Short mmCIF file of C-alpha atoms and ligand atoms in Angstrom, two decimals:
data_model
loop_
_atom_site.label_atom_id
_atom_site.label_comp_id
_atom_site.label_asym_id
_atom_site.label_seq_id
_atom_site.Cartn_x
_atom_site.Cartn_y
_atom_site.Cartn_z
CA MET A 1 48.64 6.06 -17.58
CA SER A 2 45.85 3.58 -18.41
CA GLU A 3 42.45 5.04 -19.28
CA VAL A 4 39.47 4.26 -17.01
CA PRO A 5 36.96 2.25 -19.09
CA SER A 6 33.51 3.73 -19.49
CA PRO A 7 31.00 1.86 -17.26
CA SER A 8 29.03 0.85 -20.36
CA ALA A 9 32.10 -0.92 -21.73
CA THR A 10 32.61 -3.15 -18.68
CA SER A 11 31.04 -6.59 -18.33
CA ARG A 12 29.79 -6.32 -14.74
CA ILE A 13 26.05 -5.64 -14.33
CA LEU A 14 25.01 -4.05 -11.05
CA ILE A 15 21.85 -5.51 -9.57
CA PHE A 16 19.61 -2.89 -7.95
CA ASP A 17 16.88 -4.58 -5.98
CA THR A 18 13.68 -2.63 -5.40
CA THR A 19 11.58 -5.34 -3.71
CA LEU A 20 11.28 -3.17 -0.62
CA ARG A 21 10.16 -0.10 -2.57
CA ASP A 22 8.53 -0.83 -5.97
CA GLY A 23 7.80 -4.40 -4.87
CA GLU A 24 6.14 -3.27 -1.71
CA GLN A 25 3.89 -1.05 -3.84
CA SER A 26 2.07 -4.22 -5.03
CA PRO A 27 -1.48 -4.13 -3.72
CA GLY A 28 -1.64 -5.96 -0.41
CA ALA A 29 2.11 -6.54 -0.05
CA SER A 30 2.90 -4.35 2.93
CA LEU A 31 5.79 -5.28 5.20
CA ASN A 32 6.70 -4.15 8.69
CA LEU A 33 10.15 -2.92 9.73
CA GLN A 34 11.37 -6.24 11.06
CA GLU A 35 10.32 -8.01 7.86
CA LYS A 36 12.03 -5.39 5.70
CA VAL A 37 15.25 -5.70 7.67
CA GLU A 38 15.09 -9.47 7.33
CA ILE A 39 14.66 -9.23 3.56
CA ALA A 40 17.48 -6.67 3.34
CA HIS A 41 19.89 -9.08 5.06
CA ALA A 42 18.82 -11.85 2.69
CA LEU A 43 19.36 -9.51 -0.28
CA GLU A 44 22.85 -8.74 0.94
CA GLN A 45 23.59 -12.47 1.23
CA LEU A 46 22.20 -12.92 -2.26
CA GLY A 47 24.83 -10.49 -3.50
CA VAL A 48 22.75 -7.58 -4.79
CA ASP A 49 24.70 -4.35 -5.23
CA ILE A 50 22.04 -1.81 -4.31
CA ILE A 51 18.98 -2.20 -2.08
CA GLU A 52 16.24 0.39 -2.53
CA ALA A 53 14.78 0.27 0.95
CA GLY A 54 11.88 2.71 0.68
CA PHE A 55 10.49 6.13 -0.17
CA PRO A 56 11.22 8.07 3.03
CA ILE A 57 8.80 11.00 2.57
CA THR A 58 5.78 8.72 2.23
CA SER A 59 5.56 7.57 5.84
CA PRO A 60 7.50 7.36 9.09
CA GLY A 61 7.65 3.59 8.47
CA ASP A 62 9.41 4.04 5.11
CA PHE A 63 11.81 6.58 6.60
CA GLU A 64 12.67 4.22 9.44
CA ALA A 65 13.14 1.29 7.06
CA VAL A 66 15.67 3.20 4.93
CA ARG A 67 17.48 4.51 8.01
CA THR A 68 17.65 1.16 9.83
CA ILE A 69 18.60 -0.86 6.75
CA GLY A 70 21.22 1.74 5.86
CA LYS A 71 22.82 1.26 9.25
CA GLU A 72 22.64 -2.54 9.29
CA ILE A 73 23.76 -3.32 5.77
CA LYS A 74 27.48 -2.96 5.39
CA ARG A 75 28.41 -4.10 1.87
CA ALA A 76 25.52 -3.17 -0.42
CA THR A 77 24.50 0.42 -1.13
CA VAL A 78 21.18 1.43 0.41
CA ALA A 79 18.98 3.83 -1.55
CA GLY A 80 16.04 6.02 -0.57
CA LEU A 81 13.64 7.37 -3.21
CA ALA A 82 12.63 11.04 -3.54
CA ARG A 83 10.61 13.18 -5.92
CA CYS A 84 12.16 16.42 -7.22
CA THR A 85 11.14 18.51 -4.22
CA GLU A 86 13.20 19.95 -1.43
CA ARG A 87 11.21 18.14 1.27
CA ASP A 88 11.53 14.76 -0.42
CA VAL A 89 15.24 15.11 -1.04
CA ARG A 90 15.99 16.29 2.50
CA ARG A 91 13.94 13.44 3.98
CA ALA A 92 15.72 10.87 1.80
CA GLY A 93 19.06 12.52 2.63
CA ASP A 94 18.36 12.29 6.37
CA ALA A 95 17.37 8.65 5.98
CA VAL A 96 20.52 7.52 4.13
CA GLN A 97 23.03 9.74 5.86
CA GLY A 98 24.08 7.17 8.47
CA ALA A 99 24.40 4.37 5.90
CA ALA A 100 27.74 2.74 5.17
CA HIS A 101 26.99 3.38 1.47
CA GLY A 102 23.98 5.64 0.94
CA ARG A 103 22.32 6.67 -2.31
CA ILE A 104 19.55 9.17 -3.00
CA HIS A 105 17.37 8.16 -5.95
CA ILE A 106 15.50 11.15 -7.39
CA PHE A 107 12.81 10.89 -10.03
CA CYS A 108 10.85 13.39 -12.09
CA ALA A 109 8.39 12.54 -14.86
CA THR A 110 9.49 13.67 -18.30
CA SER A 111 7.03 12.27 -20.87
CA LYS A 112 4.56 14.64 -22.52
CA ILE A 113 1.55 12.92 -21.01
CA HIS A 114 3.00 13.09 -17.47
CA ARG A 115 4.16 16.69 -17.94
CA GLU A 116 0.77 17.86 -19.15
CA PHE A 117 -1.64 15.85 -17.02
CA LYS A 118 0.22 14.85 -13.87
CA LEU A 119 2.80 17.54 -13.20
CA ARG A 120 1.34 20.41 -15.26
CA LYS A 121 4.87 21.67 -15.78
CA ALA A 122 6.77 22.85 -18.84
CA LYS A 123 10.01 21.26 -20.02
CA ASP A 124 12.31 23.99 -18.66
CA GLU A 125 10.63 23.78 -15.25
CA ILE A 126 11.30 20.03 -15.16
CA ILE A 127 14.95 20.57 -15.98
CA ARG A 128 15.22 23.25 -13.30
CA LEU A 129 13.68 20.99 -10.63
CA THR A 130 15.92 18.10 -11.68
CA VAL A 131 19.08 20.18 -11.41
CA GLU A 132 18.12 21.81 -8.09
CA SER A 133 17.16 18.49 -6.51
CA ILE A 134 20.36 16.74 -7.59
CA LYS A 135 22.48 19.62 -6.30
CA LEU A 136 20.66 19.52 -2.98
CA ALA A 137 21.05 15.74 -2.75
CA ARG A 138 24.81 16.10 -3.30
CA GLU A 139 24.94 17.97 0.03
CA TYR A 140 24.03 14.66 1.68
CA VAL A 141 25.77 11.94 -0.36
CA ALA A 142 27.93 11.66 -3.47
CA ASP A 143 26.00 8.70 -4.90
CA ILE A 144 22.98 10.14 -6.75
CA GLU A 145 20.68 8.31 -9.12
CA PHE A 146 18.30 10.22 -11.34
CA SER A 147 15.26 8.70 -13.10
CA PRO A 148 13.31 10.55 -15.79
CA GLU A 149 10.03 8.77 -15.03
CA ASP A 150 8.26 7.33 -18.09
CA ALA A 151 11.54 7.74 -19.99
CA SER A 152 10.51 5.21 -22.63
CA ARG A 153 7.59 7.46 -23.68
CA THR A 154 9.57 10.70 -23.50
CA GLU A 155 10.53 12.58 -26.70
CA PRO A 156 14.15 11.48 -27.41
CA ASP A 157 15.49 15.06 -27.70
CA PHE A 158 13.97 16.17 -24.43
CA LEU A 159 15.11 12.98 -22.71
CA ALA A 160 18.68 13.70 -23.87
CA ASP A 161 18.40 17.29 -22.54
CA VAL A 162 17.18 16.17 -19.10
CA VAL A 163 19.81 13.45 -18.84
CA HIS A 164 22.52 15.92 -19.86
CA ALA A 165 21.36 18.41 -17.20
CA ALA A 166 21.20 15.66 -14.56
CA ILE A 167 24.76 14.50 -15.31
CA ASP A 168 26.03 18.09 -15.23
CA ALA A 169 24.32 18.63 -11.87
CA GLY A 170 26.13 15.60 -10.39
CA ALA A 171 24.02 12.47 -10.96
CA THR A 172 26.21 9.36 -10.98
CA THR A 173 23.59 6.87 -12.21
CA ILE A 174 20.93 7.57 -14.85
CA ASN A 175 17.98 5.20 -14.74
CA CYS A 176 15.57 5.28 -17.70
CA PRO A 177 12.38 3.59 -16.49
CA ASP A 178 9.83 1.90 -18.69
CA THR A 179 7.30 3.00 -16.10
CA VAL A 180 4.21 1.62 -17.81
CA GLY A 181 5.74 -1.52 -19.33
CA TYR A 182 5.23 -0.24 -22.88
CA THR A 183 8.58 -0.56 -24.59
CA THR A 184 10.01 -3.44 -26.64
CA PRO A 185 13.52 -4.93 -26.49
CA GLU A 186 14.67 -3.30 -29.75
CA GLU A 187 13.29 0.11 -28.87
CA TYR A 188 14.66 0.04 -25.32
CA ARG A 189 18.15 -1.07 -26.40
CA GLU A 190 18.22 1.79 -28.89
CA LEU A 191 17.15 4.30 -26.23
CA PHE A 192 20.27 3.50 -24.20
CA ALA A 193 22.60 3.26 -27.17
CA GLN A 194 21.44 6.69 -28.42
CA LEU A 195 21.68 8.41 -25.04
CA ILE A 196 25.16 7.04 -24.37
CA ALA A 197 26.32 8.07 -27.83
CA ARG A 198 24.91 11.59 -27.86
CA VAL A 199 24.78 12.99 -24.30
CA PRO A 200 27.99 14.70 -23.17
CA GLY A 201 29.35 13.05 -20.04
CA ALA A 202 27.23 9.90 -20.53
CA LYS A 203 30.30 7.69 -20.67
CA ASN A 204 31.23 8.66 -17.11
CA VAL A 205 27.99 7.54 -15.46
CA ILE A 206 26.19 4.24 -15.09
CA PHE A 207 23.00 3.79 -17.09
CA SER A 208 20.26 1.70 -15.56
CA ALA A 209 17.17 -0.18 -16.76
CA HIS A 210 13.93 -0.31 -14.78
CA CYS A 211 11.16 -2.29 -16.46
CA HIS A 212 7.56 -3.10 -15.63
CA ASP A 213 5.92 -6.25 -16.92
CA ASP A 214 2.63 -5.01 -18.37
CA LEU A 215 3.36 -6.73 -21.70
CA GLY A 216 5.36 -9.56 -20.16
CA LEU A 217 8.58 -8.06 -21.57
CA ALA A 218 10.25 -6.72 -18.43
CA VAL A 219 13.11 -9.24 -18.31
CA ALA A 220 13.68 -9.20 -22.09
CA ASN A 221 13.68 -5.39 -22.08
CA SER A 222 16.14 -5.24 -19.18
CA LEU A 223 18.58 -7.55 -20.95
CA ALA A 224 18.20 -5.57 -24.18
CA ALA A 225 19.08 -2.41 -22.24
CA VAL A 226 22.37 -4.04 -21.26
CA ALA A 227 23.11 -4.69 -24.93
CA GLY A 228 22.53 -0.94 -25.44
CA GLY A 229 25.06 -0.04 -22.74
CA ALA A 230 23.12 -0.11 -19.44
CA ARG A 231 25.13 -1.63 -16.59
CA GLN A 232 22.58 -1.58 -13.79
CA ILE A 233 19.29 -3.46 -13.77
CA GLU A 234 16.50 -2.64 -11.34
CA CYS A 235 14.39 -5.63 -10.43
CA THR A 236 12.50 -7.38 -7.65
CA ILE A 237 12.37 -10.84 -6.13
CA ASN A 238 9.58 -12.89 -7.74
CA GLY A 239 8.97 -9.90 -10.03
CA ILE A 240 6.56 -8.31 -7.55
CA GLY A 241 5.71 -4.65 -8.04
CA GLU A 242 3.17 -2.14 -9.32
CA ARG A 243 0.41 -3.66 -11.51
CA ALA A 244 1.95 -6.60 -13.45
CA GLY A 245 5.16 -6.20 -11.46
CA ASN A 246 8.82 -5.42 -12.17
CA ALA A 247 11.50 -7.45 -13.93
CA ALA A 248 12.18 -10.59 -11.88
CA LEU A 249 15.68 -10.62 -10.37
CA GLU A 250 15.97 -14.42 -10.43
CA GLU A 251 15.15 -14.57 -14.15
CA ILE A 252 17.72 -11.92 -15.04
CA ALA A 253 20.44 -13.51 -12.93
CA MET A 254 19.85 -16.98 -14.37
CA ALA A 255 19.54 -15.78 -17.98
CA VAL A 256 22.94 -14.13 -17.68
CA ARG A 257 24.44 -17.18 -16.00
CA THR A 258 22.91 -19.75 -18.35
CA ARG A 259 23.57 -17.98 -21.68
CA PRO A 260 27.05 -16.40 -21.44
CA ASP A 261 27.29 -16.84 -25.22
CA PHE A 262 24.47 -14.29 -25.58
CA TYR A 263 24.97 -12.29 -22.40
CA PRO A 264 28.73 -11.96 -21.86
CA TYR A 265 28.30 -10.24 -18.49
CA THR A 266 28.61 -11.07 -14.83
CA THR A 267 26.54 -10.21 -11.75
CA GLY A 268 27.36 -10.62 -8.06
CA ILE A 269 24.34 -12.87 -7.50
CA VAL A 270 24.92 -16.04 -5.49
CA SER A 271 22.50 -18.20 -7.45
CA ASN A 272 21.80 -20.82 -4.80
CA ARG A 273 20.25 -18.12 -2.60
CA LEU A 274 17.51 -17.50 -5.20
CA VAL A 275 14.93 -20.06 -4.11
CA PRO A 276 15.37 -19.32 -0.37
CA ILE A 277 14.89 -15.57 -0.89
CA SER A 278 11.95 -16.14 -3.22
CA ARG A 279 10.24 -18.14 -0.47
CA LEU A 280 11.14 -15.58 2.15
CA VAL A 281 9.61 -12.74 0.14
CA SER A 282 6.54 -14.77 -0.72
CA THR A 283 6.06 -15.72 2.91
CA LEU A 284 6.50 -12.23 4.30
CA THR A 285 4.47 -10.37 1.66
CA GLY A 286 1.75 -13.01 1.46
CA MET A 287 2.13 -13.01 -2.34
CA HIS A 288 2.15 -16.49 -3.80
CA VAL A 289 4.56 -17.41 -6.54
CA GLN A 290 2.71 -18.95 -9.48
CA ARG A 291 3.51 -22.67 -9.83
CA ASN A 292 4.98 -22.37 -13.30
CA LYS A 293 7.03 -19.23 -12.55
CA ALA A 294 10.50 -19.48 -14.15
CA ILE A 295 13.38 -20.37 -11.78
CA VAL A 296 11.48 -20.29 -8.47
CA GLY A 297 7.99 -21.71 -9.17
CA ASP A 298 7.04 -25.08 -7.66
CA ASN A 299 6.94 -26.65 -11.13
CA ALA A 300 10.06 -24.99 -12.52
CA PHE A 301 11.98 -28.26 -12.24
CA ALA A 302 9.11 -30.76 -12.31
CA HIS A 303 8.91 -33.14 -15.26
CA GLU A 304 5.50 -34.71 -15.73
CA SER A 305 5.37 -36.31 -19.16
CA GLY A 306 6.71 -39.84 -19.58
CA ILE A 307 8.93 -38.85 -22.48
CA HIS A 308 10.55 -36.09 -20.45
CA GLN A 309 10.99 -38.32 -17.41
CA ASP A 310 12.60 -40.97 -19.53
CA GLY A 311 14.97 -38.41 -21.06
CA MET A 312 15.84 -37.04 -17.62
CA LEU A 313 16.70 -40.50 -16.31
CA LYS A 314 19.04 -41.08 -19.24
CA GLU A 315 20.68 -37.67 -19.17
CA ARG A 316 19.39 -34.71 -17.15
CA ARG A 317 20.54 -32.18 -19.73
CA THR A 318 18.00 -33.51 -22.24
CA TYR A 319 15.29 -31.44 -20.54
CA GLU A 320 17.09 -29.43 -17.87
CA ILE A 321 18.99 -26.25 -18.72
CA ILE A 322 19.64 -25.30 -15.07
CA SER A 323 20.22 -27.72 -12.25
CA PRO A 324 17.83 -27.21 -9.32
CA GLU A 325 20.76 -27.12 -6.87
CA ASP A 326 22.18 -24.10 -8.70
CA VAL A 327 19.18 -22.02 -7.65
CA GLY A 328 19.10 -23.46 -4.13
CA LEU A 329 16.36 -26.00 -4.60
CA ILE A 330 17.39 -28.82 -2.32
CA GLN A 331 15.67 -32.02 -3.34
CA THR A 332 15.81 -33.82 0.01
CA LYS A 333 13.10 -31.91 1.71
CA LEU A 334 12.67 -33.73 5.01
CA VAL A 335 14.58 -31.57 7.42
CA LEU A 336 13.75 -31.73 11.07
CA GLY A 337 11.75 -33.73 13.58
CA LYS A 338 10.82 -34.07 17.24
CA HIS A 339 14.38 -34.70 18.34
CA SER A 340 15.95 -31.76 16.56
CA GLY A 341 17.41 -29.15 18.87
CA ARG A 342 17.23 -25.36 18.89
CA HIS A 343 20.62 -25.19 17.18
CA ALA A 344 19.59 -27.33 14.20
CA PHE A 345 16.35 -25.38 14.02
CA ARG A 346 18.16 -22.03 13.87
CA ASN A 347 20.68 -23.33 11.32
CA ARG A 348 18.00 -24.52 8.95
CA LEU A 349 16.09 -21.23 9.28
CA GLU A 350 19.27 -19.35 8.44
CA GLU A 351 19.85 -21.56 5.41
CA LEU A 352 16.35 -20.62 4.32
CA GLY A 353 17.27 -16.95 4.70
CA HIS A 354 15.49 -16.19 8.02
CA ARG A 355 17.41 -14.39 10.75
CA LEU A 356 15.26 -14.21 13.85
CA ASP A 357 16.41 -12.43 16.99
CA ASP A 358 16.76 -14.59 20.12
CA ALA A 359 13.31 -13.77 21.51
CA SER A 360 11.53 -14.54 18.22
CA LEU A 361 13.61 -17.66 17.75
CA ASP A 362 12.62 -18.96 21.18
CA LYS A 363 8.94 -18.41 20.44
CA ALA A 364 9.21 -19.99 16.99
CA PHE A 365 11.07 -22.97 18.50
CA GLU A 366 8.23 -23.46 21.03
CA LYS A 367 5.76 -23.51 18.14
CA PHE A 368 8.02 -25.95 16.28
CA LYS A 369 7.91 -28.37 19.21
CA ILE A 370 4.12 -28.13 19.36
CA LEU A 371 3.99 -28.82 15.61
CA CYS A 372 6.26 -31.85 16.06
CA ASP A 373 3.67 -33.34 18.39
CA LYS A 374 1.03 -32.99 15.68
CA LYS A 375 3.17 -33.92 12.71
CA LYS A 376 6.04 -36.42 12.59
CA GLU A 377 7.92 -34.98 9.63
CA ILE A 378 8.75 -31.32 9.34
CA TYR A 379 9.65 -29.91 5.91
CA ASP A 380 11.13 -26.59 4.80
CA GLU A 381 7.64 -25.39 3.90
CA ASP A 382 6.49 -26.11 7.47
CA LEU A 383 9.39 -24.07 8.85
CA GLU A 384 8.54 -21.21 6.54
CA ALA A 385 4.91 -21.34 7.64
CA LEU A 386 6.06 -21.32 11.22
CA VAL A 387 8.26 -18.26 10.77
CA GLU A 388 5.46 -16.45 8.99
CA GLN A 389 3.12 -17.29 11.84
CA GLN A 390 5.71 -16.06 14.32
CA LEU A 391 6.39 -12.76 12.54
CA GLU A 392 2.72 -12.27 11.75
CA GLY A 393 1.93 -12.87 15.42
CA GLU A 394 4.46 -10.27 16.53
CA LYS A 395 2.85 -7.52 14.52
CA GLN A 396 -0.71 -8.53 15.34
CA LEU A 397 -2.79 -6.15 17.36
CA PHE A 398 -5.30 -8.94 17.93
CA GLN A 399 -4.13 -12.50 18.61
CA LEU A 400 -6.29 -15.57 18.26
CA THR A 401 -6.71 -17.08 21.72
CA ASN A 402 -9.52 -19.59 21.31
CA LEU A 403 -11.98 -20.90 18.79
CA GLN A 404 -15.03 -23.13 19.03
CA VAL A 405 -17.14 -23.92 16.02
CA MET A 406 -20.36 -25.88 15.62
CA SER A 407 -21.74 -26.75 12.23
CA GLY A 408 -23.63 -29.45 10.45
CA MET A 409 -25.37 -30.14 7.18
CA ASN A 410 -28.74 -28.85 8.29
CA GLY A 411 -28.94 -25.57 10.13
CA THR A 412 -26.92 -22.52 10.96
CA ALA A 413 -23.26 -22.65 11.98
CA THR A 414 -22.10 -20.96 15.17
CA ALA A 415 -18.61 -19.80 16.08
CA MET A 416 -17.28 -18.50 19.37
CA VAL A 417 -13.98 -16.63 19.04
CA SER A 418 -11.68 -15.24 21.72
CA LEU A 419 -9.01 -12.70 20.86
CA THR A 420 -6.37 -10.97 22.94
CA ASP A 421 -6.20 -7.27 22.11
CA ALA A 422 -3.17 -4.95 22.21
CA SER A 423 -3.70 -4.25 25.93
CA GLY A 424 -3.65 -7.97 26.76
CA THR A 425 -7.39 -8.18 27.45
CA VAL A 426 -9.18 -11.29 26.23
CA ILE A 427 -12.39 -10.47 24.37
CA THR A 428 -14.95 -13.06 23.31
CA ASP A 429 -17.95 -13.00 21.02
CA ALA A 430 -20.07 -15.44 19.07
CA ALA A 431 -21.78 -15.19 15.70
CA THR A 432 -23.79 -17.35 13.35
CA GLY A 433 -23.29 -17.79 9.63
CA ASP A 434 -24.00 -19.78 6.50
CA GLY A 435 -21.21 -22.14 7.39
CA PRO A 436 -18.36 -22.40 9.90
CA ILE A 437 -16.07 -20.00 8.02
CA ASP A 438 -18.77 -17.37 7.62
CA ALA A 439 -19.62 -17.63 11.34
CA MET A 440 -15.96 -17.32 12.42
CA PHE A 441 -15.29 -14.33 10.20
CA ALA A 442 -18.47 -12.62 11.45
CA ALA A 443 -17.37 -13.13 15.06
CA ILE A 444 -13.90 -11.69 14.30
CA SER A 445 -15.43 -8.66 12.56
CA ARG A 446 -17.64 -8.01 15.57
CA LEU A 447 -14.73 -8.25 17.97
CA THR A 448 -12.37 -6.02 15.96
CA HIS A 449 -15.04 -3.60 14.67
CA ILE A 450 -13.61 -3.98 11.18
CA ALA A 451 -15.94 -5.16 8.44
CA ALA A 452 -14.33 -6.06 5.14
CA THR A 453 -15.53 -7.87 2.02
CA LEU A 454 -14.11 -11.33 1.45
CA ASP A 455 -13.03 -11.45 -2.21
CA SER A 456 -11.08 -14.65 -2.26
CA PHE A 457 -10.56 -17.66 -0.02
CA GLN A 458 -8.11 -20.43 -0.88
CA VAL A 459 -6.95 -23.51 0.95
CA ARG A 460 -3.92 -25.60 0.09
CA SER A 461 -1.80 -28.05 1.93
CA VAL A 462 1.68 -26.84 2.81
CA THR A 463 3.27 -30.22 2.13
CA GLY A 464 2.00 -33.63 1.07
CA GLY A 465 0.65 -36.27 3.44
CA LYS A 466 -2.40 -36.66 5.63
CA GLU A 467 -0.80 -34.84 8.57
CA ALA A 468 0.07 -31.82 6.44
CA GLN A 469 -0.55 -28.29 7.67
CA GLY A 470 -3.23 -26.37 5.82
CA GLU A 471 -2.51 -22.94 4.47
CA VAL A 472 -5.43 -20.56 4.01
CA SER A 473 -5.05 -17.36 2.00
CA VAL A 474 -7.73 -14.69 2.00
CA GLU A 475 -8.05 -11.47 0.10
CA LEU A 476 -10.30 -8.78 1.53
CA SER A 477 -11.43 -5.39 0.23
CA HIS A 478 -11.58 -2.49 2.61
CA SER A 479 -11.89 1.24 1.76
CA GLY A 480 -10.97 0.56 -1.88
CA ARG A 481 -7.83 -1.42 -1.05
CA LYS A 482 -6.99 -5.10 -1.33
CA ILE A 483 -5.53 -6.76 1.73
CA ARG A 484 -4.15 -10.27 1.96
CA GLY A 485 -3.73 -12.58 4.92
CA ARG A 486 -2.40 -16.09 5.39
CA GLY A 487 -2.84 -18.55 8.21
CA PHE A 488 -1.40 -21.98 8.91
CA SER A 489 -2.48 -24.84 11.11
CA THR A 490 -3.00 -28.56 11.04
CA ASP A 491 -6.67 -27.60 11.65
CA ILE A 492 -8.14 -25.93 8.60
CA LEU A 493 -10.72 -23.88 10.55
CA GLU A 494 -8.02 -22.47 12.79
CA ALA A 495 -5.90 -21.67 9.71
CA SER A 496 -8.91 -19.81 8.24
CA ALA A 497 -9.42 -17.77 11.39
CA ARG A 498 -5.70 -16.92 11.48
CA ALA A 499 -5.71 -15.83 7.83
CA TYR A 500 -8.73 -13.59 8.29
CA LEU A 501 -7.30 -12.09 11.46
CA ALA A 502 -3.92 -11.48 9.77
CA ALA A 503 -5.72 -9.46 7.08
CA ILE A 504 -7.78 -7.55 9.66
CA ASN A 505 -4.58 -6.70 11.57
CA ARG A 506 -3.01 -5.45 8.32
CA ILE A 507 -6.03 -3.22 7.74
CA ARG A 508 -5.46 -1.70 11.16
CA THR A 509 -1.76 -1.11 10.48
CA MET A 510 -2.43 0.28 7.01
CA THR A 511 -5.07 2.66 8.29
CA GLU A 512 -2.52 4.11 10.70
CA ARG A 513 0.10 4.24 7.94
CA THR A 514 -2.27 5.96 5.50
CA ILE A 515 -2.95 8.67 8.04
CA GLY A 516 0.84 9.16 8.37
CA GLN A 517 1.27 9.21 4.59
CA ALA A 518 -1.53 11.67 3.97
CA SER A 519 -0.03 14.19 6.35
CA SER A 520 3.51 13.80 5.00
CA LEU A 521 2.49 14.01 1.32
CA GLU A 522 0.50 17.21 1.74
CA ALA A 523 1.67 20.22 -0.29
O1 KIV B 601 8.52 2.78 -12.62
C1 KIV B 601 9.08 3.86 -12.33
O2 KIV B 601 9.15 4.79 -13.13
C2 KIV B 601 9.64 4.00 -11.00
C3 KIV B 601 10.51 5.19 -10.75
C4 KIV B 601 10.21 5.83 -9.45
C5 KIV B 601 11.95 4.81 -10.88
O3 KIV B 601 9.47 3.15 -10.16
ZN1 ZN B 602 8.82 1.23 -11.13
#
């Protein structure tokens, strides 16, 4: 009889995507159910192994996201997060129970600083809670992941004790998070190597890395963990996540693919889906990808200097270690025009990773035709803007119905804004301001009764050319939180009003969600 190899001796790395959970914890990056489901489908197409779809106890919205995604996703495993409490575990269990492949992911802080200041619990109490929660979770599903939170700052002996207890209680994956992004590649690799060598039963479970990017080491640390025996990496699209973010999925996947001599492993990632999903996540969360971001940034494959361009013309490999097509960057960007039909429109959206239902597709197609009248050439970026506008519009409580602005160099600007509210009533008000933008935003605040501080306002053109659509991004502060909004239009004032209104609508949704969260997190 042949022996089953220990997971840490195999060459396959499981990719655990937490864009919808840790990623969504980025300030201002909230997503609605439809958007989460859309991203989950794109993640499945990308080939991730596990999708962490939410933290069910935190809000009805998170519960529903885990439940719905669990039902819709057939190949990948869908995980729901829980703390070590009975209520959390039961809620996560209820959420994943109908999933084709469900996982409960339980975490409990183990480092001294978390034990003393956050949990105020002794070591034996933490072990007891860990064991009880894992045993309870096993009543719901067999696939249980346990994370000793802040593992990288936990005393090695205690970490080994907790991991041992978790494995004995039935955990099948042990994730050792670098919660505060503090570790280094050497230290983190050693943490895994030591645990796997010394904890009884460690060779029968999968070890997992989960790194934050506070020191810019998240990807390097994750890959070092694999050298130490980890075979699951937790990461997010575009590296979004708490504070400086999580390890970026696209960077991990391409490092493994590009340097097999150093990383002799495989993942299930379909690399040419990386750019489309990066754009999808950026569009739906409103979080821009920095231009020089590795793999998916606008400049990742741009060569500016003459010497580089000359080298590229002679032989691409002189300055290019990855070909843009391998990550799904299609160089011919002109895609559709006035004569394109609904079918071509839907196909291109699907290639970009967007799956709209028939009703949303019809509305987006109507907007596409209107855009074609204003703009001869439609690019991928225009389509993405259009989908964002469509999805944003669907979740808006207030819709922009009309806008009239008067301004000049001398004197006060005036804006008259009409909105349609959730009941379908059109409401109109006017306001004055220092300039047209100030006047429009003041009118919107009066109409919605939400006053927020404008922290940042940015305009950029979606594509090149004089007919290009403008994209306006705003960041507002409200009740101590940051909220983002984006708006698109060939008219920059209209794009500004849309961006501001998108943020105001998010504030409304978040206020409702916070009320839900506060009541479910009590006790
Ligand atoms: O960073 C962290 O420790 C986490 C855990 C909940 C896994 O996100
Ligand atoms: Zn995290």
